[in-house]
GROMACS .gro file of C-alpha atoms in nm:
model
  345
    1MET     CA    1   1.072   0.338   4.481
    2PHE     CA    2   1.325   0.184   4.247
    3PHE     CA    3   1.444   0.220   3.890
    4PHE     CA    4   1.355   0.018   3.584
    5GLU     CA    5   1.702  -0.131   3.531
    6GLU     CA    6   1.725  -0.259   3.889
    7PHE     CA    7   1.384  -0.424   3.860
    8VAL     CA    8   1.472  -0.606   3.537
    9HIS     CA    9   1.806  -0.723   3.681
   10ASN     CA   10   1.669  -0.843   4.012
   11CYS     CA   11   1.372  -1.025   3.863
   12GLN     CA   12   1.593  -1.212   3.615
   13PHE     CA   13   1.375  -1.165   3.308
   14SER     CA   14   1.460  -1.355   2.992
   15ASN     CA   15   1.608  -1.144   2.708
   16SER     CA   16   1.277  -1.129   2.524
   17SER     CA   17   1.092  -1.020   2.839
   18GLN     CA   18   1.353  -0.751   2.907
   19GLN     CA   19   1.296  -0.613   2.558
   20LEU     CA   20   0.917  -0.612   2.606
   21VAL     CA   21   0.937  -0.438   2.942
   22ALA     CA   22   1.185  -0.184   2.805
   23LEU     CA   23   0.955  -0.119   2.512
   24LEU     CA   24   0.645  -0.060   2.721
   25LEU     CA   25   0.768   0.107   3.037
   26LYS     CA   26   1.106   0.275   2.980
   27PRO     CA   27   1.206   0.547   3.079
   28ALA     CA   28   0.948   0.594   3.355
   29LEU     CA   29   0.985   0.435   3.696
   30LEU     CA   30   0.780   0.117   3.711
   31PHE     CA   31   0.586   0.218   4.016
   32SER     CA   32   0.609   0.509   4.259
   33LEU     CA   33   0.265   0.452   4.401
   34LEU     CA   34   0.143   0.464   4.760
   35ILE     CA   35  -0.110   0.240   4.929
   36ARG     CA   36  -0.379   0.329   5.172
   37THR     CA   37  -0.410   0.139   5.495
   38LEU     CA   38  -0.572  -0.200   5.434
   39GLU     CA   39  -0.718  -0.427   5.695
   40SER     CA   40  -0.514  -0.742   5.652
   41ARG     CA   41  -0.276  -0.937   5.430
   42ARG     CA   42  -0.543  -1.198   5.358
   43LYS     CA   43  -0.789  -0.938   5.237
   44ILE     CA   44  -0.531  -0.802   4.991
   45VAL     CA   45  -0.466  -1.147   4.848
   46ARG     CA   46  -0.833  -1.237   4.825
   47GLN     CA   47  -0.968  -0.912   4.683
   48LEU     CA   48  -0.677  -0.783   4.473
   49LEU     CA   49  -0.473  -1.073   4.339
   50PHE     CA   50  -0.743  -1.332   4.274
   51PRO     CA   51  -0.927  -1.114   4.020
   52LEU     CA   52  -0.592  -1.082   3.841
   53ARG     CA   53  -0.567  -1.461   3.840
   54TYR     CA   54  -0.259  -1.650   3.955
   55LEU     CA   55   0.016  -1.554   4.195
   56VAL     CA   56   0.278  -1.703   3.965
   57ARG     CA   57   0.215  -1.439   3.702
   58MET     CA   58   0.254  -1.067   3.722
   59HIS     CA   59  -0.053  -0.874   3.607
   60ILE     CA   60  -0.035  -0.499   3.618
   61VAL     CA   61  -0.345  -0.293   3.553
   62PHE     CA   62  -0.334   0.080   3.497
   63LYS     CA   63  -0.651   0.278   3.535
   64CYS     CA   64  -0.701   0.653   3.520
   65ASN     CA   65  -1.074   0.706   3.452
   66LEU     CA   66  -1.042   0.472   3.150
   67LEU     CA   67  -0.857   0.142   3.130
   68TYR     CA   68  -0.521   0.219   2.971
   69GLY     CA   69  -0.349  -0.114   2.958
   70LEU     CA   70  -0.287  -0.459   3.092
   71LEU     CA   71   0.064  -0.593   3.076
   72LEU     CA   72   0.102  -0.970   3.107
   73LEU     CA   73   0.453  -1.098   3.167
   74ASP     CA   74   0.396  -1.472   3.146
   75SER     CA   75   0.765  -1.547   3.154
   76LEU     CA   76   0.796  -1.408   3.508
   77LYS     CA   77   0.747  -1.720   3.720
   78CYS     CA   78   0.817  -1.581   4.064
   79HIS     CA   79   0.590  -1.603   4.368
   80PHE     CA   80   0.554  -1.283   4.563
   81ARG     CA   81   0.428  -1.193   4.908
   82PHE     CA   82   0.276  -0.888   5.074
   83GLU     CA   83   0.444  -0.701   5.355
   84CYS     CA   84   0.330  -0.362   5.481
   85GLY     CA   85   0.156  -0.260   5.161
   86VAL     CA   86   0.426  -0.365   4.915
   87VAL     CA   87   0.477  -0.657   4.679
   88ALA     CA   88   0.801  -0.836   4.767
   89LEU     CA   89   0.977  -1.007   4.476
   90PRO     CA   90   1.281  -1.238   4.486
   91HIS     CA   91   1.620  -1.094   4.580
   92GLY     CA   92   1.458  -0.848   4.821
   93THR     CA   93   1.312  -0.619   4.554
   94THR     CA   94   0.986  -0.448   4.654
   95ILE     CA   95   0.716  -0.268   4.456
   96PRO     CA   96   0.495  -0.015   4.641
   97LEU     CA   97   0.129  -0.067   4.557
   98CYS     CA   98  -0.114   0.210   4.473
   99SER     CA   99  -0.432   0.313   4.645
  100LEU     CA  100  -0.759   0.130   4.588
  101GLU     CA  101  -1.078   0.301   4.485
  102GLY     CA  102  -1.420   0.187   4.602
  103GLU     CA  103  -1.486  -0.180   4.542
  104SER     CA  104  -1.306  -0.200   4.206
  105TYR     CA  105  -0.966  -0.284   4.358
  106THR     CA  106  -0.800  -0.158   4.043
  107LEU     CA  107  -0.447  -0.020   4.048
  108LYS     CA  108  -0.469   0.350   3.974
  109ALA     CA  109  -0.184   0.504   3.776
  110PRO     CA  110  -0.060   0.854   3.856
  111PRO     CA  111  -0.052   1.115   3.572
  112GLU     CA  112   0.306   1.026   3.483
  113ALA     CA  113   0.232   0.655   3.443
  114VAL     CA  114   0.299   0.509   3.099
  115SER     CA  115  -0.012   0.391   2.907
  116PHE     CA  116  -0.058   0.200   2.586
  117PRO     CA  117  -0.233   0.488   2.403
  118GLY     CA  118   0.032   0.728   2.529
  119LEU     CA  119   0.314   0.506   2.409
  120ILE     CA  120   0.151   0.459   2.070
  121ILE     CA  121   0.108   0.835   2.028
  122LYS     CA  122   0.470   0.895   2.129
  123ARG     CA  123   0.601   0.635   1.883
  124ARG     CA  124   0.403   0.791   1.597
  125ALA     CA  125   0.527   1.135   1.696
  126ALA     CA  126   0.885   1.006   1.703
  127ILE     CA  127   0.849   0.865   1.350
  128ALA     CA  128   0.711   1.198   1.226
  129LYS     CA  129   0.997   1.387   1.392
  130LEU     CA  130   1.256   1.157   1.235
  131ASP     CA  131   1.100   1.216   0.892
  132GLU     CA  132   1.122   1.591   0.956
  133LEU     CA  133   1.483   1.551   1.068
  134LEU     CA  134   1.579   1.377   0.743
  135GLN     CA  135   1.416   1.651   0.536
  136SER     CA  136   1.586   1.918   0.747
  137VAL     CA  137   1.928   1.756   0.702
  138PHE     CA  138   1.875   1.742   0.326
  139LEU     CA  139   1.774   2.107   0.302
  140ASP     CA  140   2.056   2.217   0.531
  141MET     CA  141   2.317   2.035   0.322
  142PHE     CA  142   2.187   2.105  -0.029
  143GLY     CA  143   1.906   2.357  -0.012
  144ASP     CA  144   1.586   2.331  -0.215
  145PRO     CA  145   1.659   2.137  -0.539
  146VAL     CA  146   1.443   2.369  -0.752
  147THR     CA  147   1.565   2.711  -0.633
  148ASN     CA  148   1.919   2.573  -0.578
  149PRO     CA  149   2.028   2.844  -0.329
  150LYS     CA  150   2.374   2.688  -0.284
  151GLY     CA  151   2.451   2.712  -0.653
  152TRP     CA  152   2.526   2.347  -0.731
  153ASP     CA  153   2.595   2.256  -1.092
  154VAL     CA  154   2.275   2.152  -1.271
  155TYR     CA  155   2.256   1.851  -1.504
  156LYS     CA  156   1.989   1.674  -1.701
  157ILE     CA  157   1.912   1.333  -1.552
  158LYS     CA  158   2.025   1.162  -1.874
  159GLU     CA  159   2.374   1.311  -1.819
  160PHE     CA  160   2.435   1.111  -1.501
  161ALA     CA  161   2.190   0.820  -1.525
  162GLU     CA  162   2.015   0.578  -1.758
  163VAL     CA  163   1.634   0.599  -1.764
  164ARG     CA  164   1.410   0.307  -1.861
  165ILE     CA  165   1.035   0.269  -1.860
  166GLY     CA  166   0.860  -0.050  -1.745
  167PRO     CA  167   0.728  -0.309  -1.991
  168PHE     CA  168   0.417  -0.228  -2.191
  169GLY     CA  169   0.099  -0.402  -2.085
  170SER     CA  170   0.104  -0.617  -2.397
  171LEU     CA  171   0.419  -0.792  -2.268
  172LEU     CA  172   0.241  -0.919  -1.957
  173HIS     CA  173  -0.091  -1.100  -1.950
  174LYS     CA  174  -0.324  -1.212  -1.675
  175HIS     CA  175  -0.208  -1.573  -1.695
  176ASP     CA  176   0.155  -1.462  -1.634
  177TYR     CA  177   0.083  -1.366  -1.275
  178ILE     CA  178   0.147  -1.619  -1.001
  179ALA     CA  179   0.199  -1.617  -0.625
  180ASN     CA  180   0.541  -1.611  -0.457
  181GLY     CA  181   0.741  -1.555  -0.774
  182ILE     CA  182   0.948  -1.258  -0.892
  183PRO     CA  183   0.772  -0.942  -0.766
  184LEU     CA  184   0.665  -0.663  -1.002
  185ILE     CA  185   0.707  -0.312  -0.864
  186ASN     CA  186   0.433  -0.068  -0.957
  187PRO     CA  187   0.361   0.268  -0.788
  188SER     CA  188   0.136   0.094  -0.533
  189HIS     CA  189   0.439  -0.107  -0.418
  190ILE     CA  190   0.638   0.207  -0.332
  191ILE     CA  191   0.535   0.314   0.018
  192GLY     CA  192   0.707   0.576   0.230
  193GLY     CA  193   1.012   0.582   0.005
  194LYS     CA  194   1.060   0.205   0.025
  195ILE     CA  195   0.974  -0.095  -0.187
  196ALA     CA  196   0.688  -0.305  -0.046
  197PRO     CA  197   0.634  -0.602  -0.283
  198ASP     CA  198   0.310  -0.801  -0.302
  199SER     CA  199   0.368  -1.178  -0.295
  200LEU     CA  200   0.049  -1.227  -0.501
  201PHE     CA  201   0.161  -0.987  -0.775
  202THR     CA  202   0.455  -1.181  -0.918
  203ILE     CA  203   0.566  -1.375  -1.223
  204SER     CA  204   0.771  -1.690  -1.268
  205GLU     CA  205   1.150  -1.685  -1.294
  206GLU     CA  206   1.127  -1.819  -1.649
  207ARG     CA  207   0.891  -1.539  -1.754
  208ALA     CA  208   1.112  -1.282  -1.579
  209LYS     CA  209   1.414  -1.398  -1.780
  210SER     CA  210   1.232  -1.307  -2.100
  211LEU     CA  211   1.196  -0.953  -1.961
  212GLN     CA  212   1.559  -0.916  -1.856
  213ASN     CA  213   1.583  -0.555  -1.972
  214TYR     CA  214   1.326  -0.458  -1.710
  215ARG     CA  215   1.491  -0.629  -1.412
  216LEU     CA  216   1.588  -0.394  -1.131
  217GLN     CA  217   1.942  -0.386  -0.999
  218TYR     CA  218   2.084  -0.293  -0.661
  219GLY     CA  219   2.130   0.086  -0.655
  220ASP     CA  220   1.855   0.168  -0.906
  221ILE     CA  221   1.581   0.419  -0.824
  222VAL     CA  222   1.235   0.288  -0.914
  223LEU     CA  223   0.991   0.571  -0.986
  224GLY     CA  224   0.614   0.568  -1.027
  225ARG     CA  225   0.533   0.724  -1.363
  226ARG     CA  226   0.161   0.775  -1.308
  227GLY     CA  227  -0.068   0.863  -1.020
  228GLU     CA  228   0.135   1.017  -0.738
  229ILE     CA  229   0.427   1.169  -0.927
  230GLY     CA  230   0.751   1.177  -0.729
  231ARG     CA  231   0.691   0.848  -0.547
  232CYS     CA  232   1.022   0.663  -0.569
  233ALA     CA  233   1.249   0.424  -0.378
  234VAL     CA  234   1.604   0.292  -0.389
  235VAL     CA  235   1.645  -0.072  -0.490
  236ARG     CA  236   1.822  -0.244  -0.199
  237LYS     CA  237   2.013  -0.572  -0.208
  238GLY     CA  238   1.702  -0.767  -0.114
  239HIS     CA  239   1.517  -0.625  -0.414
  240HIS     CA  240   1.782  -0.704  -0.674
  241GLY     CA  241   1.623  -0.889  -0.967
  242TYR     CA  242   1.270  -0.764  -0.910
  243LEU     CA  243   1.080  -0.655  -1.221
  244CYS     CA  244   0.989  -0.296  -1.297
  245GLY     CA  245   0.611  -0.286  -1.340
  246THR     CA  246   0.419  -0.132  -1.628
  247GLY     CA  247   0.327   0.169  -1.412
  248SER     CA  248   0.685   0.239  -1.311
  249MET     CA  249   1.021   0.338  -1.456
  250PHE     CA  250   1.371   0.319  -1.317
  251ILE     CA  251   1.678   0.541  -1.305
  252ARG     CA  252   2.021   0.374  -1.302
  253PRO     CA  253   2.277   0.635  -1.185
  254THR     CA  254   2.642   0.634  -1.287
  255GLU     CA  255   2.934   0.667  -1.045
  256VAL     CA  256   2.892   1.047  -1.020
  257ALA     CA  257   2.549   1.020  -0.857
  258ASP     CA  258   2.437   0.850  -0.535
  259ALA     CA  259   2.105   0.663  -0.544
  260ASP     CA  260   1.988   0.780  -0.200
  261PHE     CA  261   2.061   1.142  -0.285
  262ILE     CA  262   1.875   1.118  -0.618
  263GLN     CA  263   1.579   0.944  -0.451
  264LYS     CA  264   1.550   1.211  -0.183
  265THR     CA  265   1.584   1.488  -0.444
  266ILE     CA  266   1.313   1.350  -0.673
  267SER     CA  267   1.074   1.283  -0.384
  268SER     CA  268   1.115   1.636  -0.241
  269PRO     CA  269   0.791   1.837  -0.272
  270SER     CA  270   0.929   2.103  -0.508
  271VAL     CA  271   1.079   1.854  -0.756
  272ALA     CA  272   0.769   1.630  -0.742
  273TYR     CA  273   0.555   1.935  -0.821
  274ASN     CA  274   0.770   2.031  -1.120
  275LEU     CA  275   0.772   1.675  -1.249
  276GLU     CA  276   0.393   1.661  -1.225
  277SER     CA  277   0.371   1.993  -1.411
  278ASN     CA  278   0.569   1.839  -1.698
  279ALA     CA  279   0.373   1.512  -1.697
  280LYS     CA  280   0.128   1.432  -1.977
  281GLY     CA  281  -0.241   1.364  -1.941
  282ILE     CA  282  -0.546   1.532  -1.789
  283THR     CA  283  -0.736   1.270  -1.591
  284MET     CA  284  -0.420   1.094  -1.473
  285LYS     CA  285  -0.076   1.243  -1.509
  286ASN     CA  286   0.188   1.025  -1.676
  287LEU     CA  287   0.564   1.049  -1.707
  288ASN     CA  288   0.759   0.909  -2.000
  289SER     CA  289   1.131   0.845  -2.035
  290SER     CA  290   1.190   1.165  -2.237
  291ILE     CA  291   1.040   1.389  -1.968
  292VAL     CA  292   1.255   1.232  -1.696
  293GLU     CA  293   1.572   1.227  -1.906
  294GLU     CA  294   1.544   1.599  -1.985
  295PHE     CA  295   1.454   1.697  -1.629
  296GLU     CA  296   1.728   1.900  -1.460
  297LEU     CA  297   1.859   1.843  -1.108
  298PRO     CA  298   2.139   2.007  -0.907
  299LEU     CA  299   2.421   1.759  -0.851
  300PRO     CA  300   2.670   1.825  -0.567
  301ASP     CA  301   3.003   1.646  -0.557
  302ILE     CA  302   2.984   1.273  -0.490
  303LYS     CA  303   3.151   1.308  -0.149
  304ALA     CA  304   2.868   1.530  -0.022
  305GLN     CA  305   2.609   1.295  -0.170
  306THR     CA  306   2.753   0.986  -0.002
  307HIS     CA  307   2.784   1.172   0.329
  308PHE     CA  308   2.412   1.249   0.313
  309SER     CA  309   2.345   0.886   0.218
  310SER     CA  310   2.515   0.761   0.535
  311ILE     CA  311   2.308   1.000   0.748
  312LYS     CA  312   1.993   0.893   0.566
  313HIS     CA  313   2.065   0.526   0.637
  314ARG     CA  314   2.109   0.591   1.009
  315ILE     CA  315   1.786   0.790   1.037
  316GLU     CA  316   1.590   0.535   0.834
  317LYS     CA  317   1.724   0.254   1.054
  318GLU     CA  318   1.590   0.436   1.360
  319ILE     CA  319   1.257   0.494   1.181
  320ASP     CA  320   1.234   0.120   1.110
  321THR     CA  321   1.301   0.046   1.477
  322GLN     CA  322   1.029   0.288   1.586
  323LYS     CA  323   0.783   0.137   1.338
  324GLU     CA  324   0.859  -0.213   1.463
  325MET     CA  325   0.796  -0.103   1.822
  326LEU     CA  326   0.476   0.072   1.714
  327SER     CA  327   0.355  -0.245   1.545
  328ILE     CA  328   0.412  -0.444   1.866
  329LEU     CA  329   0.229  -0.183   2.073
  330ASP     CA  330  -0.066  -0.176   1.830
  331THR     CA  331  -0.090  -0.555   1.846
  332LEU     CA  332  -0.077  -0.566   2.226
  333PHE     CA  333  -0.330  -0.286   2.267
  334SER     CA  334  -0.567  -0.446   2.015
  335SER     CA  335  -0.543  -0.774   2.205
  336LEU     CA  336  -0.616  -0.590   2.529
  337GLN     CA  337  -0.923  -0.421   2.385
  338GLN     CA  338  -1.061  -0.751   2.257
  339ARG     CA  339  -1.015  -0.909   2.599
  340ALA     CA  340  -1.181  -0.609   2.764
  341PHE     CA  341  -1.485  -0.633   2.535
  342ARG     CA  342  -1.512  -1.006   2.609
  343GLY     CA  343  -1.503  -0.934   2.982
  344GLU     CA  344  -1.184  -1.131   3.036
  345LEU     CA  345  -0.994  -0.862   3.228
   0.00000   0.00000   0.00000
């Protein structure tokens, strides 16, 4: 039995392979499996390795009633040999093999073995926990924005920010839209508190210049004004110059207010509920600039706001990392399932 770090070091993986192995198998031990007595070395090679294709590649199959995953490390170009029921890799590293069942000759993982579905579930749970952590930090520092238990001074939004609504529909026509131009940000492009532009929903730079008053700037908060009230996101550096869509509005805070603090406050459930209660319309609720300008929010001192902003950035960075890992896992598992259905495993 040996630890993950020793295996990666001894096998001399490339950097990209190290990252993939770390993603899929850390922090569990790679293998702590025992092997039953087998008749001969030749039988192992013939019946176990050949179905997993070539000796120059490492193919690891986990099975525990259902097939959990197949990990292919194509960049590992090392030959290995069998001695006394273990796989011997270069530099003297050995991997104990597991027991074989019936005629399937499939490696059977113990209960603690890491599986693709298990990893995917854990990544999603980690993302949910990080979201909860961010909300908990906000409430611990400032309390609920509506009940204001910490007694912060309350201001109307117009007292610390400029509010603008997006262009009316008459200013943009169907022929104005092109692909890969300046993105328009409507409520559908605000996902999970972040801006997610659509490369097919854009206008030309020349047309955007004629709508200069509706261009978003770094540090603005873009807010959906219809549909899901309270959906908002901070305009980051990469979004500077985007165009506020007809279904959105934006808040441009002054130096006494931090954009990340305002975004988190507006998107909190209690504030979103109150905003929706003040919105106009029956079939679909709509916000206008007057409603938002007159809406009151507690405003702590700027030092506390920026402190929260720094915490928020760190948590969101970790969330992005977890989502990236989840995306890789989903892709790998989907590929595995397709190969399984085609009978290629």
